[in-house]
Short mmCIF file of C-alpha atoms in Angstrom, two decimals:
data_model
loop_
_atom_site.label_atom_id
_atom_site.label_comp_id
_atom_site.label_asym_id
_atom_site.label_seq_id
_atom_site.Cartn_x
_atom_site.Cartn_y
_atom_site.Cartn_z
CA MET A 1 31.10 -2.31 16.81
CA THR A 2 31.04 0.26 19.56
CA THR A 3 27.94 1.14 21.46
CA ILE A 4 27.02 4.74 21.99
CA PRO A 5 25.86 5.25 25.57
CA ASP A 6 23.73 8.30 24.84
CA THR A 7 20.75 6.77 23.09
CA GLU A 8 18.74 9.98 23.19
CA SER A 9 20.77 11.81 20.56
CA LYS A 10 21.12 8.83 18.27
CA PRO A 11 18.51 8.47 15.54
CA PRO A 12 17.53 4.83 16.01
CA GLU A 13 15.88 4.32 12.61
CA LEU A 14 18.76 5.69 10.65
CA THR A 15 21.59 3.71 12.13
CA GLN A 16 22.16 0.15 11.15
CA ASP A 17 22.87 -1.03 14.67
CA ARG A 18 22.15 -4.66 15.45
CA PRO A 19 19.75 -5.31 12.57
CA LEU A 20 19.64 -9.02 13.41
CA LEU A 21 18.62 -8.32 16.99
CA ARG A 22 15.84 -6.04 15.77
CA LEU A 23 14.68 -8.61 13.24
CA ALA A 24 14.67 -11.34 15.90
CA GLY A 25 12.64 -9.09 18.19
CA GLY A 26 10.16 -8.44 15.41
CA ILE A 27 9.75 -12.13 14.62
CA LEU A 28 9.29 -12.94 18.33
CA ALA A 29 6.63 -10.22 18.67
CA ALA A 30 4.83 -11.57 15.59
CA ALA A 31 4.96 -15.13 16.97
CA ILE A 32 3.51 -14.04 20.33
CA ALA A 33 0.79 -12.05 18.53
CA ILE A 34 -0.17 -15.06 16.36
CA ALA A 35 -0.23 -17.41 19.39
CA LEU A 36 -2.40 -14.92 21.27
CA TYR A 37 -4.68 -14.49 18.25
CA THR A 38 -5.44 -18.23 18.08
CA GLN A 39 -6.37 -18.31 21.78
CA LEU A 40 -8.55 -15.18 21.86
CA ALA A 41 -11.89 -17.02 21.80
CA ARG A 42 -10.89 -19.12 24.82
CA ILE A 43 -9.50 -16.14 26.71
CA ALA A 44 -12.68 -14.12 26.10
CA GLU A 45 -14.84 -17.06 27.23
CA PHE A 46 -12.71 -17.64 30.33
CA ILE A 47 -12.82 -13.97 31.39
CA THR A 48 -16.55 -13.61 30.74
CA TYR A 49 -17.78 -16.73 32.51
CA SER A 50 -15.03 -17.68 34.97
CA VAL A 51 -13.53 -14.36 36.04
CA ILE A 52 -16.48 -11.93 35.80
CA ARG A 53 -18.86 -14.89 36.40
CA LEU A 54 -21.64 -13.81 34.08
CA ALA A 55 -24.37 -16.34 33.39
CA ARG A 56 -23.94 -18.34 30.18
CA GLY A 57 -26.62 -17.51 27.62
CA SER A 58 -27.51 -14.21 29.29
CA HIS A 59 -27.76 -11.01 27.23
CA LEU A 60 -24.96 -9.36 29.17
CA GLY A 61 -22.70 -12.41 29.05
CA SER A 62 -23.16 -12.70 25.30
CA ALA A 63 -22.42 -8.99 24.77
CA VAL A 64 -19.32 -9.00 27.02
CA GLU A 65 -17.89 -12.14 25.43
CA PHE A 66 -18.40 -10.66 21.95
CA PHE A 67 -16.63 -7.44 22.99
CA LEU A 68 -13.70 -9.17 24.72
CA TYR A 69 -13.15 -11.41 21.70
CA GLU A 70 -13.61 -8.92 18.86
CA VAL A 71 -11.66 -5.93 20.19
CA PRO A 72 -8.24 -7.62 20.61
CA LYS A 73 -8.82 -9.70 17.47
CA VAL A 74 -9.52 -6.73 15.22
CA LEU A 75 -6.77 -4.60 16.77
CA LEU A 76 -4.16 -7.37 16.37
CA LEU A 77 -5.18 -7.91 12.75
CA LEU A 78 -5.14 -4.19 12.12
CA VAL A 79 -1.61 -3.77 13.51
CA GLY A 80 -0.32 -6.71 11.43
CA VAL A 81 -1.92 -5.68 8.14
CA VAL A 82 -1.21 -1.97 8.47
CA PHE A 83 2.44 -2.84 9.13
CA VAL A 84 2.69 -5.06 6.04
CA VAL A 85 0.87 -2.53 3.84
CA GLY A 86 3.04 0.25 5.31
CA LEU A 87 6.08 -1.74 4.26
CA LEU A 88 4.67 -2.26 0.72
CA ARG A 89 3.98 1.45 0.47
CA THR A 90 7.67 2.27 0.78
CA TRP A 91 7.88 0.88 -2.78
CA LEU A 92 4.50 1.83 -4.18
CA THR A 93 4.49 5.62 -3.94
CA PRO A 94 2.05 7.91 -5.81
CA GLU A 95 5.04 9.14 -7.86
CA ARG A 96 5.71 5.61 -9.10
CA ALA A 97 1.99 5.04 -9.71
CA ARG A 98 1.90 8.17 -11.85
CA ARG A 99 4.93 7.22 -13.89
CA PHE A 100 3.41 3.80 -14.38
CA LEU A 101 -0.03 5.09 -15.42
CA ALA A 102 1.13 7.94 -17.66
CA GLY A 103 1.82 5.62 -20.58
CA LYS A 104 -1.28 3.43 -20.20
CA ARG A 105 -4.24 3.36 -22.59
CA GLU A 106 -7.71 3.94 -21.23
CA SER A 107 -9.23 0.53 -20.53
CA THR A 108 -6.01 -1.11 -19.28
CA GLY A 109 -5.28 2.12 -17.44
CA ASN A 110 -8.57 1.93 -15.53
CA VAL A 111 -7.82 -1.61 -14.36
CA VAL A 112 -4.25 -0.82 -13.35
CA ALA A 113 -5.30 2.45 -11.65
CA ALA A 114 -7.91 0.66 -9.54
CA LEU A 115 -5.40 -2.04 -8.53
CA VAL A 116 -2.68 0.49 -7.72
CA GLY A 117 -5.24 2.39 -5.66
CA ILE A 118 -5.54 -0.47 -3.15
CA ALA A 119 -2.09 -0.07 -1.67
CA THR A 120 -1.29 3.56 -2.39
CA PRO A 121 -1.33 5.86 0.60
CA PHE A 122 -4.25 8.19 0.40
CA CYS A 123 -5.93 10.69 2.61
CA SER A 124 -8.60 13.01 1.34
CA CYS A 125 -6.40 16.08 1.84
CA SER A 126 -4.04 14.54 -0.75
CA ALA A 127 -6.85 14.20 -3.32
CA VAL A 128 -6.20 17.55 -5.03
CA PRO A 129 -2.38 17.40 -5.35
CA LEU A 130 -2.73 13.82 -6.54
CA PHE A 131 -5.38 14.75 -9.10
CA ILE A 132 -3.25 17.60 -10.47
CA GLY A 133 -0.16 15.41 -10.48
CA PHE A 134 -1.88 12.67 -12.48
CA ILE A 135 -3.66 14.96 -14.96
CA SER A 136 -0.57 17.07 -15.62
CA ALA A 137 1.48 13.94 -16.31
CA GLY A 138 -0.97 12.98 -19.05
CA VAL A 139 -2.92 10.32 -17.15
CA PRO A 140 -6.42 10.33 -18.73
CA LEU A 141 -9.26 11.79 -16.63
CA GLY A 142 -11.20 8.51 -16.42
CA VAL A 143 -8.08 6.60 -15.31
CA THR A 144 -7.35 9.23 -12.66
CA LEU A 145 -10.91 8.90 -11.37
CA SER A 146 -10.64 5.09 -11.24
CA PHE A 147 -7.69 5.65 -8.92
CA LEU A 148 -9.52 8.28 -6.86
CA ILE A 149 -12.49 5.92 -6.34
CA SER A 150 -10.42 2.84 -5.55
CA ALA A 151 -7.83 4.46 -3.26
CA PRO A 152 -10.18 5.40 -0.42
CA MET A 153 -12.84 2.70 -0.96
CA VAL A 154 -10.65 -0.39 -1.20
CA ASN A 155 -8.28 0.20 1.68
CA GLU A 156 -6.56 -2.04 4.17
CA VAL A 157 -8.45 -0.86 7.27
CA ALA A 158 -11.84 -1.66 5.71
CA LEU A 159 -10.56 -5.01 4.43
CA VAL A 160 -9.14 -5.99 7.84
CA LEU A 161 -12.40 -5.16 9.58
CA LEU A 162 -14.39 -7.07 6.99
CA PHE A 163 -12.09 -10.06 7.20
CA GLY A 164 -12.00 -10.02 11.01
CA LEU A 165 -15.74 -9.59 11.53
CA PHE A 166 -17.36 -11.18 8.45
CA GLY A 167 -14.76 -13.64 7.23
CA TRP A 168 -12.75 -13.84 4.03
CA LYS A 169 -15.71 -14.30 1.69
CA VAL A 170 -17.28 -10.94 2.44
CA ALA A 171 -13.84 -9.26 2.41
CA ALA A 172 -13.16 -10.78 -1.03
CA LEU A 173 -16.61 -9.73 -2.29
CA TYR A 174 -15.97 -6.22 -1.10
CA LEU A 175 -12.54 -6.15 -2.74
CA GLY A 176 -13.83 -7.55 -6.04
CA THR A 177 -16.94 -5.40 -6.32
CA GLY A 178 -15.12 -2.28 -5.06
CA LEU A 179 -12.48 -2.68 -7.77
CA THR A 180 -15.16 -3.30 -10.40
CA ILE A 181 -17.01 -0.12 -9.45
CA ALA A 182 -13.76 1.89 -9.60
CA ILE A 183 -12.88 0.47 -13.03
CA VAL A 184 -16.36 0.80 -14.59
CA ALA A 185 -17.14 4.23 -13.11
CA GLY A 186 -13.76 5.63 -14.22
CA TRP A 187 -14.11 4.11 -17.68
CA THR A 188 -17.66 5.50 -18.05
CA ILE A 189 -16.58 9.01 -17.11
CA GLY A 190 -13.71 8.68 -19.58
CA ARG A 191 -16.23 7.82 -22.32
CA LEU A 192 -18.33 10.87 -21.45
CA LYS A 193 -15.40 13.14 -22.42
CA MET A 194 -15.80 15.45 -19.46
CA GLU A 195 -12.37 17.07 -19.57
CA ARG A 196 -13.95 20.49 -20.02
CA HIS A 197 -15.58 20.11 -16.60
CA VAL A 198 -12.20 20.09 -14.91
CA GLU A 199 -11.30 23.56 -13.60
CA PRO A 200 -9.19 25.09 -16.41
CA TRP A 201 -6.37 26.21 -14.10
CA VAL A 202 -5.45 22.55 -13.55
CA TYR A 203 -4.24 22.31 -17.16
CA THR A 204 -2.13 25.43 -16.85
CA MET A 205 -0.19 24.00 -13.91
CA GLN A 206 3.51 23.72 -14.34
CA ALA A 207 4.01 20.17 -13.19
CA GLY A 208 7.33 19.03 -11.86
CA GLU A 209 8.55 15.61 -10.99
CA ALA A 210 9.83 14.86 -7.53
CA PRO A 211 13.30 13.34 -7.78
CA GLU A 212 13.73 9.73 -6.82
CA GLY A 213 15.50 9.78 -3.47
CA ALA A 214 18.38 7.54 -2.49
CA PRO A 215 17.38 3.86 -2.32
CA LYS A 216 15.88 3.17 1.07
CA LEU A 217 17.49 0.89 3.63
CA TRP A 218 15.48 -1.95 5.08
CA SER A 219 15.74 -0.30 8.48
CA GLU A 220 14.14 2.84 7.03
CA ARG A 221 11.35 0.85 5.40
CA PHE A 222 10.59 -0.90 8.71
CA ALA A 223 10.67 2.45 10.49
CA GLU A 224 8.13 3.87 8.02
CA ALA A 225 5.90 0.81 8.45
CA ARG A 226 6.01 1.24 12.24
CA ALA A 227 5.17 4.91 11.82
CA ALA A 228 2.18 3.92 9.66
CA VAL A 229 0.94 1.60 12.42
CA ARG A 230 1.25 4.35 15.02
CA GLU A 231 -0.52 6.86 12.82
CA ILE A 232 -3.31 4.72 11.36
CA VAL A 233 -4.07 2.39 14.27
CA GLY A 234 -3.59 5.32 16.66
CA LYS A 235 -6.31 7.17 14.79
CA VAL A 236 -8.89 4.43 14.19
CA TRP A 237 -8.74 2.39 17.42
CA PRO A 238 -11.28 4.48 19.38
CA TYR A 239 -13.77 4.05 16.52
CA VAL A 240 -13.11 0.34 16.40
CA VAL A 241 -13.60 -0.07 20.17
CA LEU A 242 -16.72 2.12 20.18
CA GLY A 243 -18.11 0.37 17.11
CA ILE A 244 -17.55 -3.05 18.62
CA ALA A 245 -19.11 -1.90 21.91
CA VAL A 246 -22.28 -0.81 20.10
CA GLY A 247 -22.09 -3.99 18.01
CA ALA A 248 -21.79 -6.03 21.22
CA GLY A 249 -24.92 -4.35 22.58
CA ILE A 250 -26.85 -5.19 19.41
CA HIS A 251 -25.39 -8.69 19.45
CA GLY A 252 -26.52 -9.31 23.03
CA TYR A 253 -29.82 -7.45 23.22
CA VAL A 254 -31.48 -7.08 19.81
CA PRO A 255 -33.55 -10.15 18.96
CA THR A 256 -32.50 -12.23 15.96
CA ASN A 257 -34.40 -11.34 12.76
CA PHE A 258 -35.52 -8.09 14.32
CA LEU A 259 -34.16 -6.23 11.30
CA ALA A 260 -35.33 -8.66 8.66
CA SER A 261 -38.52 -6.68 8.03
CA PHE A 262 -36.86 -3.39 7.15
CA MET A 263 -33.26 -4.25 6.28
CA GLY A 264 -33.98 -7.66 4.82
CA LYS A 265 -33.94 -8.82 1.21
CA ASP A 266 -37.58 -8.06 0.53
CA ALA A 267 -37.31 -4.38 1.32
CA TRP A 268 -36.23 -3.09 -2.12
CA TRP A 269 -35.90 0.48 -0.87
CA ALA A 270 -33.35 -0.55 1.78
CA VAL A 271 -30.43 -0.47 -0.69
CA PRO A 272 -30.96 3.11 -1.98
CA LEU A 273 -31.66 4.24 1.57
CA ALA A 274 -28.40 2.65 2.74
CA VAL A 275 -26.49 4.51 0.00
CA VAL A 276 -28.08 7.86 0.89
CA LEU A 277 -27.43 7.36 4.61
CA GLY A 278 -23.83 6.50 3.91
CA VAL A 279 -22.88 9.78 2.19
CA PRO A 280 -22.70 12.10 5.23
CA MET A 281 -20.92 9.48 7.34
CA TYR A 282 -17.24 9.76 6.82
CA SER A 283 -14.40 9.18 9.26
CA ASN A 284 -16.43 6.65 11.21
CA ALA A 285 -15.95 3.89 8.63
CA ALA A 286 -13.83 2.00 11.14
CA GLY A 287 -16.60 2.20 13.68
CA ILE A 288 -19.45 1.47 11.29
CA ILE A 289 -18.27 -1.94 10.13
CA PRO A 290 -18.55 -3.58 13.60
CA ILE A 291 -22.07 -2.16 14.01
CA VAL A 292 -23.06 -3.34 10.57
CA GLN A 293 -21.69 -6.80 11.34
CA ALA A 294 -24.03 -7.05 14.30
CA LEU A 295 -26.94 -5.85 12.12
CA LEU A 296 -26.19 -8.58 9.60
CA GLY A 297 -26.48 -11.15 12.39
CA LYS A 298 -29.95 -9.82 13.18
CA GLY A 299 -31.44 -10.30 9.75
CA ALA A 300 -30.14 -7.42 7.62
CA ALA A 301 -29.37 -8.49 4.04
CA LEU A 302 -25.74 -8.69 2.91
CA GLY A 303 -26.30 -6.58 -0.24
CA THR A 304 -27.84 -3.77 1.80
CA VAL A 305 -24.99 -3.94 4.29
CA LEU A 306 -22.30 -3.94 1.56
CA ALA A 307 -23.98 -0.97 -0.15
CA PHE A 308 -24.04 0.93 3.10
CA MET A 309 -20.35 0.33 3.81
CA MET A 310 -19.28 1.26 0.28
CA SER A 311 -21.31 4.42 0.38
CA VAL A 312 -19.84 5.41 3.75
CA ILE A 313 -16.31 4.89 2.52
CA ALA A 314 -16.42 5.88 -1.17
CA LEU A 315 -18.95 8.72 -1.26
CA SER A 316 -17.87 11.16 1.36
CA LEU A 317 -19.13 14.69 1.52
CA PRO A 318 -15.82 16.21 2.75
CA GLU A 319 -13.95 14.64 -0.18
CA MET A 320 -16.48 16.04 -2.67
CA ILE A 321 -15.99 19.50 -1.16
CA ILE A 322 -12.21 19.14 -1.48
CA LEU A 323 -12.48 17.91 -5.08
CA ARG A 324 -14.67 20.91 -5.96
CA LYS A 325 -11.40 22.88 -6.16
CA VAL A 326 -10.44 20.97 -9.30
CA LEU A 327 -13.73 19.60 -10.63
CA ARG A 328 -16.78 21.54 -11.77
CA PRO A 329 -20.17 20.65 -10.20
CA VAL A 330 -21.33 18.75 -13.31
CA LEU A 331 -18.35 16.42 -13.10
CA ILE A 332 -18.73 15.96 -9.34
CA ALA A 333 -22.41 15.11 -9.82
CA THR A 334 -21.51 12.63 -12.58
CA PHE A 335 -18.83 11.12 -10.35
CA VAL A 336 -21.27 10.68 -7.44
CA ALA A 337 -24.04 9.37 -9.70
CA THR A 338 -21.78 6.82 -11.41
CA VAL A 339 -20.32 5.49 -8.17
CA ALA A 340 -23.75 5.46 -6.47
CA ALA A 341 -25.19 3.54 -9.44
CA GLY A 342 -22.38 0.99 -9.13
CA ILE A 343 -23.03 0.59 -5.41
CA LEU A 344 -26.77 0.14 -6.03
CA VAL A 345 -26.08 -2.60 -8.58
CA VAL A 346 -23.80 -4.37 -6.08
CA GLY A 347 -26.42 -4.08 -3.33
CA PHE A 348 -29.29 -5.40 -5.44
CA LEU A 349 -27.13 -8.10 -6.99
CA PHE A 350 -26.10 -9.58 -3.65
CA ASN A 351 -29.59 -9.36 -2.23
CA ALA A 352 -30.90 -11.19 -5.30
CA VAL A 353 -28.20 -13.86 -5.51
CA LEU A 354 -27.58 -14.75 -1.85
CA MET B 1 20.61 29.80 3.75
CA GLN B 2 18.58 26.64 3.41
CA ARG B 3 14.94 27.03 2.48
CA ILE B 4 12.62 24.50 4.08
CA GLU B 5 9.06 24.26 2.80
CA VAL B 6 6.33 22.33 4.58
CA LEU B 7 3.58 21.60 2.06
CA GLY B 8 -0.03 20.64 2.62
CA PRO B 9 -3.52 22.07 2.20
CA GLY B 10 -3.84 22.77 5.92
CA CYS B 11 -5.06 19.50 7.39
CA THR B 12 -4.06 18.37 10.87
CA ARG B 13 -1.30 16.08 9.59
CA CYS B 14 0.30 18.99 7.74
CA LYS B 15 0.17 21.18 10.83
CA GLU B 16 1.75 18.40 12.86
CA THR B 17 4.55 18.10 10.29
CA TYR B 18 5.19 21.84 10.45
CA ARG B 19 5.31 21.63 14.25
CA VAL B 20 7.92 18.82 14.11
CA VAL B 21 10.14 20.76 11.67
CA GLN B 22 9.75 23.99 13.62
CA HIS B 23 10.69 22.22 16.85
CA VAL B 24 13.84 20.75 15.28
CA VAL B 25 14.88 24.09 13.75
CA GLU B 26 14.32 25.99 16.97
CA THR B 27 16.03 23.54 19.33
CA ALA B 28 19.05 23.35 17.03
CA GLY B 29 19.10 27.15 16.65
CA LEU B 30 19.33 26.69 12.90
CA GLN B 31 19.48 29.70 10.58
CA VAL B 32 17.07 28.60 7.87
CA GLU B 33 14.09 29.97 6.04
CA LEU B 34 11.10 27.90 7.17
CA VAL B 35 7.83 28.37 5.29
CA LYS B 36 4.47 26.64 5.24
CA ASP B 37 3.01 26.58 1.74
CA GLU B 38 -0.63 25.65 1.26
CA SER B 39 -0.85 26.33 -2.48
CA TYR B 40 -1.55 23.51 -4.91
CA GLU B 41 0.54 25.35 -7.53
CA ARG B 42 3.66 24.89 -5.43
CA MET B 43 2.89 21.22 -4.73
CA ALA B 44 2.38 20.60 -8.46
CA ALA B 45 5.58 22.44 -9.36
CA LEU B 46 7.57 20.32 -6.92
CA GLY B 47 5.89 17.13 -8.15
CA LEU B 48 4.46 16.41 -4.70
CA MET B 49 1.35 14.24 -4.84
CA ALA B 50 0.81 13.11 -1.26
CA THR B 51 0.61 15.45 1.68
CA PRO B 52 2.11 16.37 4.07
CA GLY B 53 5.39 17.01 2.31
CA ILE B 54 8.72 18.65 3.06
CA ALA B 55 11.03 20.19 0.47
CA ILE B 56 14.55 21.41 1.18
CA ASP B 57 15.87 23.92 -1.36
CA GLY B 58 13.15 22.94 -3.80
CA LYS B 59 13.73 19.21 -3.52
CA VAL B 60 11.04 16.95 -2.05
CA VAL B 61 12.48 14.88 0.81
CA VAL B 62 9.33 13.70 2.61
CA SER B 63 5.97 12.96 1.00
CA GLY B 64 2.71 11.65 2.39
CA ARG B 65 3.71 11.13 6.00
CA ILE B 66 4.57 12.87 9.25
CA PRO B 67 8.30 12.44 9.84
CA LYS B 68 9.81 11.97 13.27
CA ALA B 69 12.11 14.61 14.76
CA GLU B 70 15.18 12.35 14.36
CA GLU B 71 14.55 12.01 10.64
CA VAL B 72 14.14 15.75 10.18
CA ARG B 73 17.42 16.31 12.07
CA HIS B 74 19.12 13.83 9.80
CA LEU B 75 17.67 15.49 6.66
CA LEU B 76 18.92 18.87 7.82
CA GLY B 77 22.35 17.46 8.54
CA ILE B 78 22.17 17.81 12.32
CA SER B 79 23.22 14.76 14.25
#
């Protein structure tokens, strides 16, 4: 094998040079990251109390330690998970999802659509082409909506933050209840037979099918996963750092149980209020979770907190405005009402049970 | 002449994709027809469901991500 001296003109992702070396480098980087991850609590403690010499048990010390521990932890987790999901997404494309869902019956279709939504790439500017693509391929309206609820709500960034800051139980609860809402809300809208509230031009669309490209090489899949990390982590990290900074302030300075009176279990109106407050908040989902985590530590109830996060992520005003191009107001209102009702049930249920 | 379409409803990621393609075409001095199409009709007709997307001569080659310049060069047969 000859080496080309001019590395500038050579597309590195597209050549198969030294795949073993690259793989070894990747494994080494992962090993260092895992080793670092396990030592983060000690490192944060050491820096806070031995290097900066803050007093143990002080407000500032507690806030700084929290920040120094949580920021690298969440960012490391985020890089790892976004990479793995990015890799999975090179197989699970919206085109495949559509082909898969086109032949499904309604109830099974809702379940499959919600599951497929977890790992399918989605940004709200893709909502309209995706909607048209699904509808024109004969995917039922309710099934399409199950997908459109699940895809943004149950996503890897939210799950990483929940896992990193709340632990696996809350992350699993969020995953399970989020999927349930997507399935039930989509199924309900399917039962309501609201096809006539879709803008009629959608049905007149001449839908094509994108050809399946050449099978991808592993090196291309890895390159796409790395690109996903750059794009997603590159976009959300300032929100994560800012969110954790505010969370650290709450963690260090707000007295424990301060919030119990108005965000606690006994305040029945807290859940609907959390849902309403969540609607206008949109791109700051990555920043809201760290803040909410700190609130939970100060006496806010888990159901209220879950409802707030789901509302922030699933019911976004910009997405509704984008969807208005294909859905009539009645259908948008039904969509919002059904999802909001699901979130309310989740909020009340967890406040009652836990 | 090759026809390159950059497709997307006009979000920042789509603009970035157009910029990458434009840069590649200009630096290579390529004689192609480069268009930016924001219509959902065109996306539907091409079967594109995730934006941004790139189609060369009516065939989708990139969907749902911002490609790097090297990849665009490769897709256009410049290396």
